[in-house]
Short mmCIF file of C-alpha atoms in Angstrom, two decimals:
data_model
loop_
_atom_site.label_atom_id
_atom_site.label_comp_id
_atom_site.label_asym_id
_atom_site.label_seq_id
_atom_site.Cartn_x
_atom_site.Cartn_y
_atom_site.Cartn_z
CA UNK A 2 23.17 -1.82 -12.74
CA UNK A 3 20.24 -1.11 -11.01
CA UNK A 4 19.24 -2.63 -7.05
CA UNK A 5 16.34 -2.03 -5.48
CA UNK A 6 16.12 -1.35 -1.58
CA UNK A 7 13.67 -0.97 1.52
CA UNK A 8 16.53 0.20 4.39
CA UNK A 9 15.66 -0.16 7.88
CA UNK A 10 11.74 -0.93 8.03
CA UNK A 11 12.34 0.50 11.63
CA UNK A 12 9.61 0.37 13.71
CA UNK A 13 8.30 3.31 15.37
CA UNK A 14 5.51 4.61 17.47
CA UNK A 15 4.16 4.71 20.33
CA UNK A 16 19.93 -14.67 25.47
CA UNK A 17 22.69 -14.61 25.96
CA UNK A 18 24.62 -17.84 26.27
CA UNK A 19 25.48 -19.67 29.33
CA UNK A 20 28.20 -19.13 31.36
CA UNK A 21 30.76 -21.34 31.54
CA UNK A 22 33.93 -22.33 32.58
CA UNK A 23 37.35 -22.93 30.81
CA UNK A 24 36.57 -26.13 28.20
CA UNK A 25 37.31 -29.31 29.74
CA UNK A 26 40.28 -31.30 28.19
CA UNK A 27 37.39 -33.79 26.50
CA UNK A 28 34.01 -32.37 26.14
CA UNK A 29 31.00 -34.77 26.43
CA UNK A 30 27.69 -33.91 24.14
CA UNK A 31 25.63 -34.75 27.47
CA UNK A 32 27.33 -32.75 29.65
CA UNK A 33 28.79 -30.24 27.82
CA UNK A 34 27.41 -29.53 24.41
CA UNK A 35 24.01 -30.04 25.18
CA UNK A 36 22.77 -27.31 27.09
CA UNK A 37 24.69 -25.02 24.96
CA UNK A 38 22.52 -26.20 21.33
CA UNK A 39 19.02 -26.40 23.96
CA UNK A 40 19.78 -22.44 24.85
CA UNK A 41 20.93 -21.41 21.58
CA UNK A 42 20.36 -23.71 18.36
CA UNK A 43 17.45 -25.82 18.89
CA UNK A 44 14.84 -23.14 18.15
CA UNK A 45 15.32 -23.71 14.78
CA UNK A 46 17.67 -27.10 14.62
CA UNK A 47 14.64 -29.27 15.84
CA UNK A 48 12.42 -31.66 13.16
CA UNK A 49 9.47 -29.89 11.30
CA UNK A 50 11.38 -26.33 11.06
CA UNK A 51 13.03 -26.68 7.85
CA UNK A 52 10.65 -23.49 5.41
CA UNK A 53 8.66 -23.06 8.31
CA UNK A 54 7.93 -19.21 9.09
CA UNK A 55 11.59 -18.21 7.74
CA UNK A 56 13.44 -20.97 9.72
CA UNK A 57 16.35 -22.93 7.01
CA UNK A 58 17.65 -25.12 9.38
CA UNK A 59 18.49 -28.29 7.49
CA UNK A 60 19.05 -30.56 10.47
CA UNK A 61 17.80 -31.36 14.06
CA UNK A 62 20.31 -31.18 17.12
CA UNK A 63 17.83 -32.42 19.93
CA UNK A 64 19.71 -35.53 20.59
CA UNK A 65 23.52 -36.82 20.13
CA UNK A 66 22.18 -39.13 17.15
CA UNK A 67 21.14 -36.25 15.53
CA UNK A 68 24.22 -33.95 16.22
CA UNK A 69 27.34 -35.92 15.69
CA UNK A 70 27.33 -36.52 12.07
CA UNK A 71 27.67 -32.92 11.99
CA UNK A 72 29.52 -32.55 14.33
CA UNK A 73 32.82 -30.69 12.34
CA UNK A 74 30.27 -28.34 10.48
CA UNK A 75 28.98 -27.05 13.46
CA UNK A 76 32.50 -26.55 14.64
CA UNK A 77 33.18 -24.32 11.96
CA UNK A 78 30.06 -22.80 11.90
CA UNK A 79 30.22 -21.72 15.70
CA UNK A 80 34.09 -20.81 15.40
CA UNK A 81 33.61 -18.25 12.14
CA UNK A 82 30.42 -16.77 14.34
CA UNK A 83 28.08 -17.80 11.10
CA UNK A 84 26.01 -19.80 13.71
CA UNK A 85 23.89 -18.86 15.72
CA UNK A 86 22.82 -16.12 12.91
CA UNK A 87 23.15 -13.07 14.67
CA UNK A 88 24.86 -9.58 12.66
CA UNK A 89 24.75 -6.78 14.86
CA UNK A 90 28.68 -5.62 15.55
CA UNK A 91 29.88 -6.66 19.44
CA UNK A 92 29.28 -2.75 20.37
CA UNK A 93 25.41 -3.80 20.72
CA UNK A 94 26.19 -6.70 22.89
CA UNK A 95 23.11 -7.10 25.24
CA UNK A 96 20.79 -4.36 23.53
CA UNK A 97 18.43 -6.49 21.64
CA UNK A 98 16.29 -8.68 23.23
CA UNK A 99 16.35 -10.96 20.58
CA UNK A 100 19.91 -11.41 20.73
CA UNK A 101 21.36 -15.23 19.36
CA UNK A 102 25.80 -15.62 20.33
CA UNK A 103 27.76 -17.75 22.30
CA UNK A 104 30.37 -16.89 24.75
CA UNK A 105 33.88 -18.05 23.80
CA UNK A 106 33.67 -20.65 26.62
CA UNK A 107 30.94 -22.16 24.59
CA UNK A 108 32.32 -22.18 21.60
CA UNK A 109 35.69 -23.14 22.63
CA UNK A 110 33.58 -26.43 24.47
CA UNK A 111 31.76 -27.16 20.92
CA UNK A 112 35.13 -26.91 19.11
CA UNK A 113 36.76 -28.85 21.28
CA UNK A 114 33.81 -31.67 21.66
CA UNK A 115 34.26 -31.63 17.72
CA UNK A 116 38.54 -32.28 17.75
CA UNK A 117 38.61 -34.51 20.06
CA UNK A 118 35.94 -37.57 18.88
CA UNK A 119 32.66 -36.09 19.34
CA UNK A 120 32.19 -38.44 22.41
CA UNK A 121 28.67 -39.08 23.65
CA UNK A 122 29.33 -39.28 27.36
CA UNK A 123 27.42 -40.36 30.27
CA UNK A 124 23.50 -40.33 29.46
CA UNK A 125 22.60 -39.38 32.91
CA UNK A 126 24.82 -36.37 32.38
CA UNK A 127 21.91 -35.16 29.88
CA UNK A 128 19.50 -32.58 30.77
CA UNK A 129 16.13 -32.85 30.22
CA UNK A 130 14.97 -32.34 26.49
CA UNK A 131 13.80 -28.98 25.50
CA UNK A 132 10.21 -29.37 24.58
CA UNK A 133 8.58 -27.11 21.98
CA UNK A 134 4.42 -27.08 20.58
CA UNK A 135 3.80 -29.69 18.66
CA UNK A 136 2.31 -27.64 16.21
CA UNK A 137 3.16 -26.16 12.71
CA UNK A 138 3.02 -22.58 13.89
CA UNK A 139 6.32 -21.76 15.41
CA UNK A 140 4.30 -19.34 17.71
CA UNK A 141 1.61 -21.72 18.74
CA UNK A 142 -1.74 -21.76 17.11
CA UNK A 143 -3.09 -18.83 15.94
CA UNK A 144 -6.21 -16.73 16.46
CA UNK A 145 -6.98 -16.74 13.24
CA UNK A 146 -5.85 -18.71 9.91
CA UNK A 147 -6.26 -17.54 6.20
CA UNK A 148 -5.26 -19.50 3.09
CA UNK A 149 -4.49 -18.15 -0.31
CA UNK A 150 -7.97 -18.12 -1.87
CA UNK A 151 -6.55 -20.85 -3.97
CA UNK A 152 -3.54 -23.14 -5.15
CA UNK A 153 -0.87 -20.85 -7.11
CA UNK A 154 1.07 -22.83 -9.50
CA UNK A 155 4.26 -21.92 -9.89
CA UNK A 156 5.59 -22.95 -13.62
CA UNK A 157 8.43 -24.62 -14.50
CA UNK A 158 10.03 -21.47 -16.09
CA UNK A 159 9.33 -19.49 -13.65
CA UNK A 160 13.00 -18.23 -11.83
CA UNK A 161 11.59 -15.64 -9.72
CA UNK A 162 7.52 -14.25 -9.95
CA UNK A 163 5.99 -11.89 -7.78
CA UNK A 164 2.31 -11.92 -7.95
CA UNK A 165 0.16 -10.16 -5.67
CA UNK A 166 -2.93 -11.28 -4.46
CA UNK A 167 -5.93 -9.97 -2.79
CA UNK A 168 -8.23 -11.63 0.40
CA UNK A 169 -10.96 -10.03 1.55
CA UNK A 170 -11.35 -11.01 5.31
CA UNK A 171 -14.72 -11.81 5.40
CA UNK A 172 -17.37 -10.93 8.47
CA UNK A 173 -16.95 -14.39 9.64
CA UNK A 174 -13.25 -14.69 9.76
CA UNK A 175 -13.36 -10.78 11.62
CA UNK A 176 -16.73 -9.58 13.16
CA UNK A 177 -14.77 -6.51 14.34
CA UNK A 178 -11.68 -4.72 14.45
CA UNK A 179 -8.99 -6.35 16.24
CA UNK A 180 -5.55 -5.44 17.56
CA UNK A 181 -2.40 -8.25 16.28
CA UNK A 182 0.20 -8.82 18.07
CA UNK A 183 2.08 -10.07 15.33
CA UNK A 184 1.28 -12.25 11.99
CA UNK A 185 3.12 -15.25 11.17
CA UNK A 186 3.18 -16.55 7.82
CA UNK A 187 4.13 -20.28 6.15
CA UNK A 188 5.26 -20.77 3.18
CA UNK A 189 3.28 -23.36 1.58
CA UNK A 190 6.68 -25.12 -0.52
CA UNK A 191 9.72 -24.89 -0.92
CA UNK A 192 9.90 -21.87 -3.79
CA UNK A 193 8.39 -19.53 -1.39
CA UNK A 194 11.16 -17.04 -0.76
CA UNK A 195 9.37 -14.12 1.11
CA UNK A 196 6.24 -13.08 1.92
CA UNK A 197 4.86 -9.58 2.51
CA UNK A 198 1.41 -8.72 3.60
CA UNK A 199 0.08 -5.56 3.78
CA UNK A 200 -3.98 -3.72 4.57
CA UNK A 201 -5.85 -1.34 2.63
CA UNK A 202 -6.23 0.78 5.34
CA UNK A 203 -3.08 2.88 4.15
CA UNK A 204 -3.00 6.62 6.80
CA UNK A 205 -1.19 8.74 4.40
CA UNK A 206 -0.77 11.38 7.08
CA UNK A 207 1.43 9.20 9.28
CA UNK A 208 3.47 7.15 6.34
CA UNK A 209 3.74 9.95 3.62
CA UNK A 210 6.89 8.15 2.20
CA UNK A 211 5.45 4.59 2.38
CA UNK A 212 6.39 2.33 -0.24
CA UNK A 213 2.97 0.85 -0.64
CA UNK A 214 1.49 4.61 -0.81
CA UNK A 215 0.59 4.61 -4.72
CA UNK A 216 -1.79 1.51 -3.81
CA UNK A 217 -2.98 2.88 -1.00
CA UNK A 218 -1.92 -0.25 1.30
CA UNK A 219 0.66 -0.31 4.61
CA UNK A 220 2.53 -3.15 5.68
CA UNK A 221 1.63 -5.80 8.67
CA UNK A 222 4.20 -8.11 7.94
CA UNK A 223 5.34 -11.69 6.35
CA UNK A 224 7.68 -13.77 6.24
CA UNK A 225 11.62 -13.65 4.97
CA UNK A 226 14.47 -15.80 4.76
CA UNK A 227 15.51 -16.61 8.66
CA UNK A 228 13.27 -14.19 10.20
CA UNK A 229 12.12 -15.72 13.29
CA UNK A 230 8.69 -14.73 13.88
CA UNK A 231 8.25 -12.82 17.41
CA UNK A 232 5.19 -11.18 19.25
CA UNK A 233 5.51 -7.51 19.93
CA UNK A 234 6.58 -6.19 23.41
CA UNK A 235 3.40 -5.68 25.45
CA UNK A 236 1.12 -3.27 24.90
CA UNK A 237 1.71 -2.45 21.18
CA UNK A 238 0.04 -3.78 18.23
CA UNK A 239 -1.18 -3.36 15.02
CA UNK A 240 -4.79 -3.00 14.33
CA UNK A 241 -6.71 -5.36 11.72
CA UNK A 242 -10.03 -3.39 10.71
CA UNK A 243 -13.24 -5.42 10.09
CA UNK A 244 -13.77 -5.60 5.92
CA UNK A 245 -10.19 -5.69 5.53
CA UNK A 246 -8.67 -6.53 1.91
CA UNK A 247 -5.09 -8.28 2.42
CA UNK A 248 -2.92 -7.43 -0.33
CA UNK A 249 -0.32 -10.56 0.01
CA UNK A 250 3.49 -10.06 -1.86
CA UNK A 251 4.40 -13.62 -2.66
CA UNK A 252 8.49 -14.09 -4.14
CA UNK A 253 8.62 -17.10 -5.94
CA UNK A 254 12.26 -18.28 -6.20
CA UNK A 255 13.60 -21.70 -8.10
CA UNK A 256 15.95 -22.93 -10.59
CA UNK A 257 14.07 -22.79 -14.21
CA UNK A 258 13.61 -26.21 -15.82
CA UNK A 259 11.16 -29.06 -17.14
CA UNK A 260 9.65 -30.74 -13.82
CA UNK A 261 10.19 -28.12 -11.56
CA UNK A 262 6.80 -26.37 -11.33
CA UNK A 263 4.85 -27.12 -8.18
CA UNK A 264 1.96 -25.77 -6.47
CA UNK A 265 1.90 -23.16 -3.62
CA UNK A 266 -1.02 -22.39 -1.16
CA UNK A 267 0.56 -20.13 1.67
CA UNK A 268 -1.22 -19.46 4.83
CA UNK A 269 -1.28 -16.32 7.48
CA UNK A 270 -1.36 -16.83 10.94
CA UNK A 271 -2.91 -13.86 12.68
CA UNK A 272 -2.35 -13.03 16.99
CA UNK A 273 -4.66 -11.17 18.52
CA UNK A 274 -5.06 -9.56 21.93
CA UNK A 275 -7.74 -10.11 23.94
CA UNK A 276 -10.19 -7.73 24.71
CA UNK A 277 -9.05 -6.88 27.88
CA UNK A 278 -5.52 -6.99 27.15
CA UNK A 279 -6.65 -4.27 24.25
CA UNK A 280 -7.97 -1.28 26.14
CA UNK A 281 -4.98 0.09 26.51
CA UNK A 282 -2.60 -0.87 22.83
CA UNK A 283 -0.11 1.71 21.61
CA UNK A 284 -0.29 1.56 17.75
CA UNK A 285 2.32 0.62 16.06
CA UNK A 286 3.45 1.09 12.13
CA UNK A 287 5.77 0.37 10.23
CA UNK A 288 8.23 3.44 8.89
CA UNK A 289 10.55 2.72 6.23
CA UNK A 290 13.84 4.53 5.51
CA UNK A 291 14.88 3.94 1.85
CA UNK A 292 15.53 4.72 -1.56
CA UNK A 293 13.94 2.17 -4.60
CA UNK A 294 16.45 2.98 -7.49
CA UNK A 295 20.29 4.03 -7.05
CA UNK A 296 22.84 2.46 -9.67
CA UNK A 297 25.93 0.73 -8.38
CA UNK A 298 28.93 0.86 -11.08
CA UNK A 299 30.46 -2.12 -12.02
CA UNK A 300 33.09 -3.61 -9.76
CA UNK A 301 32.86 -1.52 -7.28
CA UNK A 302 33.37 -3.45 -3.82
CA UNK A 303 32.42 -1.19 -1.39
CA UNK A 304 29.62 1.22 -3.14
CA UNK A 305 27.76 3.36 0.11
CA UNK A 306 24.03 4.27 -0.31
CA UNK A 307 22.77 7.18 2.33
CA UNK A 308 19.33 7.97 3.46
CA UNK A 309 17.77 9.70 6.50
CA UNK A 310 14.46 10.54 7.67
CA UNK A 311 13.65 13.51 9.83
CA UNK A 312 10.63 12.58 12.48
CA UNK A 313 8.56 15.51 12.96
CA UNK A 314 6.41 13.53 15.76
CA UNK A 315 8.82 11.87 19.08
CA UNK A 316 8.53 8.45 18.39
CA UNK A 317 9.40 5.00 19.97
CA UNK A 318 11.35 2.32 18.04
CA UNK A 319 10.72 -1.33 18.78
CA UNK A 320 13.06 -2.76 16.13
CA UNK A 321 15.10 -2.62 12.95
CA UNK A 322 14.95 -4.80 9.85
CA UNK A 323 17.90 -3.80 7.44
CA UNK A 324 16.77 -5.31 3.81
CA UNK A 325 19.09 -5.10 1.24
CA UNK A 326 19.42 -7.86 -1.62
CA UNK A 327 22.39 -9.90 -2.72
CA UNK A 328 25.04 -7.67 -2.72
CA UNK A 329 24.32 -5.77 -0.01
CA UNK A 330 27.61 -5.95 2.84
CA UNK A 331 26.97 -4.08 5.69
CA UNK A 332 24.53 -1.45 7.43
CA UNK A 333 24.58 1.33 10.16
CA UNK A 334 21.78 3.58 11.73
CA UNK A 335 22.61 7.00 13.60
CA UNK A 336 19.93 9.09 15.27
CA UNK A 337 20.77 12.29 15.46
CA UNK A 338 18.78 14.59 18.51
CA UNK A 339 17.57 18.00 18.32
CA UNK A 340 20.19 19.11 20.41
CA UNK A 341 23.26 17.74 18.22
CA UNK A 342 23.65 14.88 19.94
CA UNK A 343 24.45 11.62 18.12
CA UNK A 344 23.50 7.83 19.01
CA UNK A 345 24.30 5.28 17.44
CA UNK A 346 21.48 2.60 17.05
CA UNK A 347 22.94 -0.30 15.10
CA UNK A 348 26.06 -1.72 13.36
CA UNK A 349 25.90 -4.49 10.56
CA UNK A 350 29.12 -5.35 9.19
CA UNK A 351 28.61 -8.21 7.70
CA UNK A 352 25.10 -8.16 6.41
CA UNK A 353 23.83 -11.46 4.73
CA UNK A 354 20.60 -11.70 2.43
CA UNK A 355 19.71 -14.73 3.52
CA UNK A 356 19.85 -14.04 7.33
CA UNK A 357 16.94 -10.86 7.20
CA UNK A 358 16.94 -11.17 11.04
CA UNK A 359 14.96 -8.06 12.71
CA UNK A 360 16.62 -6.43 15.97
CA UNK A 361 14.59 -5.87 18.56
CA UNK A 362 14.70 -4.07 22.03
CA UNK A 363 13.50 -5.77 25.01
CA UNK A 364 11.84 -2.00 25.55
CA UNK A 365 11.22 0.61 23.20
CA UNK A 366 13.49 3.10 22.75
CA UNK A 367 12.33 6.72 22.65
CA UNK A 368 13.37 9.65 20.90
CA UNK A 369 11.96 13.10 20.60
CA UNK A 370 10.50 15.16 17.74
CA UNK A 371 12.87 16.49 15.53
CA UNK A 372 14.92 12.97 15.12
CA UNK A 373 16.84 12.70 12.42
CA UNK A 374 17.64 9.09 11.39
CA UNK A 375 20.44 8.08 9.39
CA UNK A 376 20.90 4.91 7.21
CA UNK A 377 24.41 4.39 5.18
CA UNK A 378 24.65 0.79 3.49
CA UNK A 379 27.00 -0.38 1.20
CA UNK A 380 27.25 -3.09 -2.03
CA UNK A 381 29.39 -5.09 -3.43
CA UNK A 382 29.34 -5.08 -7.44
#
């Protein structure tokens, strides 16, 4: 059987939970639950999220009305540390900036809350809501918005279709070159299972092993299944080039069958610095690690896939994104130095496809020339 892979996508160049005490004997929502889902779950559990930028949250927990009818599934969620969605092994505790888990405190309170009646509690108790944009961007609105140059239908046979389609950024959407600080993408329905956008400004000298490189494009960045969009630290970007053609990767997922065709019209939300804040921008691209074609034999549980990459430039890495498909388990990067030594950079031991969460430092971390980067996943067949 053959699987296809991208490991790593690192990126090179250039909240914790609360604190709390032991649970009380009878949790209140107000008092006690509350603040844990506004610090930790309402990101994503809030109304209007559901497909937007990568977010599946299937329910709102702003208020008690909203929580309590789920109130046992969130027990179990927070107790088998499924929720919040957050991979990397407890040796990386407090590395990422990005960083979504609860203390046991917290979810000891939740469980608890759940066992014992789910009870409201005193509404003054409540802190105050947790307001986010009222906007469909889950970034805030963007410097600049482009469509699909038209509606895509996707057919009722279709099961899963990956077209690729070209936009030309015309001289009125971008009079000049600018630098992004990220682009956000949203899936225009609900068969829209990933989205990956790249330039065709390709550098062949810097990304000699891209996987775009027979095309001649390089990767930006898109959209995939709860990735939650972020800006990059300060001072890096990515730069957009006037004239640009945008070579967009849709993945079209759905079940096959009469009536379930529907239109899609995606858009891409583009973040720009301003001109001061450009002066000084560290570029940044995107450096895969990766093989396309490896077999796994049948029924083998735990099949391992290695591949490295030796930088011969030092580099700075601002995050991971480990991509494997379905049966992909688990994933771990080592760095090895020039001088022998060995770091370890991440841990996934429980990787899950539909979680493709990027890891991200709150500063980059540098390495010299002569890096050697490690990737070792394994499958499940």
């Amino acid at each position: 059987m053959i699987r296809r892979i991208t490991a790593g996508a690192i990126v090179a160049l250039g909240v914790a939970g609360i604190a709390g005490a032991e649970a009380p004997d009878r949790p209140t929502f107000t008092k006690d639950v509350l603040p844990i889902l506004q610090e930790n779950c309402q990101t994503c559990h809030r109304p209007g999220t559901a497909g937007t930028s990568g977010m599946v949250a299937p329910m709102s927990l702003m208020t008690y009305e909203d929580a309590r009818p789920w109130a046992k599934a969130i027990s179990k969620a927070v107790s088998a540390e499924y929720m919040p969605p957050w991979f990397a092994s407890d040796d990386f505790h407090g590395v990422f900036r990005n960083e979504r888990t609860l203390t046991q405190d917290e979810i000891d309170i939740i469980v608890k809350w759940a066992a014992t009646g789910a009870a409201r509690g005193n509404p003054t108790d409540a802190s105050e809501p947790k307001e986010f944009p009222a906007v469909e961007w889950y970034l805030g609105e963007p410097d600049l918005v482009v469509s699909l140059p038209e509606p895509v239908w996707v057919g009722d046979d279709v099961e899963d279709w990956q077209p690729n389609i070209e936009i030309e950024l015309t001289e009125e959407q971008l009079p000049e070159d600018r630098w992004m600080r990220t682009l956000e993408a949203i899936p225009g329905s609900e068969v829209v299972h990933h989205i990956v956008v790249y330039t065709n400004d390709y550098d062949a000298e810097r990304q000699t092993d891209h996987a775009a490189a027979r095309l001649g494009y390089s990767n930006i960045g898109g959209l995939a299944p709860g990735a939650e969009p972020s800006l990059l630290q300060d001072g890096y970007g990515i730069q957009l080039k006037k004239g640009t053609t945008l070579r967009v990767s849709m993945h079209y997922h759905k079940e096959p069958g009469p009536g379930t065709g529907t239109w899609d019209q995606s858009k891409l939300g583009f973040f720009f610095y301003d001109d001061e804040e450009a002066k000084d921008i560290k570029p940044v691209s995107i450096e895969p690690i990766g093989l396309l074609d490896f077999e796994i034999p049948p029924g083998h549980q735990n099949w391992t896939v290695g591949m490295a990459r030796e930088f011969d430039r030092p580099i700075r890495i601002l995050k991971y994104l480990p991509h494997m498909h379905v049966r992909g388990t688990s994933a771990e990067y080592v760095a090895y130095l020039p001088d022998g030594t060995k770091k370890d950079l991440l841990n996934i031991p429980n990787y899950d496809y539909n979680w493709q969460l990027y890891y991200e430092y709150p500063e980059p971390l540098e390495l010299p020339a002569g890096t050697r980067v490690e990737v070792k996943m394994t499958f499940d067949n």
